[in-house]
Amino acid sequence: MANVLILFIGLEFFYYWFHRSSHTVRWFWNSHSVHHSPNQLNLAAAYRLGWLGKPTGATIFFTPLAFLGFEPAVVLAALLLNLMYQFWIHAPWIPKLGWLEYVLNTPSAHRVHHARNVEYLDANYGGVLILF
């Protein structure tokens, strides 16, 4: 059970840096910008993923988890679960979720991430957690 927690926290940490780099490094933004291109946030936006993800070398962010002893297939499965969680946070009709807003990446928090207002740009890069 401890390994699952370590994998979850580790994946969240590396996902944060991957996502942040996807916004701040032009090489990665080239692939990620497609996800931010819709004018309105909706569930379909969750599936708008760039097809250049593999050629950009994004897997380098998650390689440290393999060095920690996790099988690459397990890391990939955990990442897929992380991305499945992120599907519902693209739902525009879900209101704020109280205290969960301080722990989880929620639809409300993710709407801020997709906002185009200057004060909200470059915020909230978490996958499941909003702690990093």
XYZ file of C-alpha atoms in Angstrom:
132
model
C 0.000 0.000 0.000
C 2.903 2.345 0.722
C 4.151 1.811 -2.835
C 0.794 2.905 -4.243
C 0.923 6.109 -2.190
C 4.521 6.787 -3.242
C 3.601 6.205 -6.890
C 0.545 8.466 -6.610
C 2.424 11.346 -4.950
C 5.430 10.872 -7.229
C 3.271 10.852 -10.338
C 1.462 13.978 -9.177
C 4.785 15.713 -8.573
C 6.201 14.815 -11.982
C 2.885 15.512 -13.706
C 2.925 19.002 -12.203
C 6.363 19.681 -13.738
C 5.340 18.118 -17.041
C 2.201 20.274 -17.203
C 4.010 23.413 -16.109
C 6.663 22.829 -18.762
C 3.899 22.245 -21.292
C 2.870 25.846 -20.685
C 6.248 27.515 -20.251
C 8.540 25.705 -22.712
C 7.628 26.366 -26.317
C 8.751 22.899 -27.404
C 6.118 21.275 -25.174
C 3.505 24.030 -25.673
C 3.537 23.125 -29.363
C 1.730 19.908 -28.480
C -0.258 21.098 -25.451
C -1.708 24.275 -26.984
C -4.281 22.209 -28.876
C -5.852 21.328 -25.524
C -6.247 25.023 -24.681
C -7.484 26.108 -28.104
C -11.303 25.713 -27.677
C -13.164 28.926 -26.941
C -15.310 27.193 -24.329
C -14.349 24.644 -21.713
C -16.294 21.407 -22.138
C -15.796 17.662 -21.875
C -14.618 17.481 -25.480
C -11.717 19.774 -24.543
C -10.448 17.037 -22.237
C -9.786 14.867 -25.288
C -8.084 17.580 -27.311
C -4.570 16.285 -26.920
C -1.705 17.042 -29.241
C -0.465 14.130 -31.300
C 3.141 15.275 -30.961
C 3.385 14.288 -27.274
C 5.629 11.279 -27.830
C 8.032 12.932 -30.283
C 8.494 15.910 -27.930
C 10.022 13.627 -25.301
C 7.401 14.235 -22.610
C 8.073 10.776 -21.150
C 11.315 12.122 -19.693
C 9.270 13.712 -16.908
C 8.024 10.346 -15.676
C 11.280 8.408 -16.116
C 12.405 9.092 -12.512
C 9.524 6.901 -11.324
C 11.102 3.969 -13.178
C 14.424 4.787 -11.502
C 12.599 4.581 -8.167
C 11.733 0.984 -9.025
C 8.284 1.239 -10.566
C 7.719 -0.787 -13.714
C 7.140 1.450 -16.748
C 3.821 -0.328 -17.425
C 2.675 0.492 -13.878
C 3.709 4.134 -14.285
C 1.803 4.287 -17.573
C -1.285 2.726 -15.967
C -1.121 5.236 -13.099
C -0.755 8.097 -15.590
C -3.786 6.854 -17.528
C -5.821 6.781 -14.299
C -4.621 10.314 -13.558
C -5.764 11.460 -16.995
C -9.114 9.678 -16.577
C -9.659 11.684 -13.390
C -8.946 14.854 -15.324
C -11.781 14.211 -17.786
C -14.552 15.306 -15.408
C -12.772 18.480 -14.354
C -13.519 19.874 -17.815
C -17.264 19.903 -17.002
C -18.399 23.542 -16.945
C -21.659 22.927 -15.060
C -20.186 21.534 -11.824
C -20.087 24.223 -9.081
C -17.414 24.743 -6.428
C -16.980 21.710 -4.199
C -16.293 23.301 -0.814
C -13.269 22.036 1.104
C -12.290 19.693 -1.757
C -11.150 22.818 -3.636
C -8.150 22.997 -1.264
C -7.020 19.416 -1.944
C -8.180 18.223 -5.364
C -8.047 19.669 -8.817
C -11.754 20.361 -9.283
C -13.785 21.697 -12.210
C -13.768 25.142 -10.610
C -9.984 25.144 -10.197
C -9.515 23.828 -13.705
C -11.709 26.548 -15.162
C -9.195 28.988 -13.718
C -6.404 27.035 -15.404
C -8.134 27.362 -18.794
C -8.999 31.044 -18.303
C -7.454 33.601 -20.580
C -7.501 36.454 -18.084
C -3.970 37.704 -17.439
C -4.246 37.291 -13.657
C -5.118 33.591 -14.076
C -2.545 32.596 -16.683
C 0.081 30.080 -15.632
C -1.840 28.761 -12.637
C -2.902 25.356 -11.370
C -0.853 22.675 -13.105
C -1.921 19.758 -10.901
C -3.434 16.534 -12.166
C -5.531 15.131 -9.314
C -4.134 17.155 -6.431
C -3.886 20.915 -6.253
C -1.088 20.859 -3.690
C 1.905 21.408 -5.954
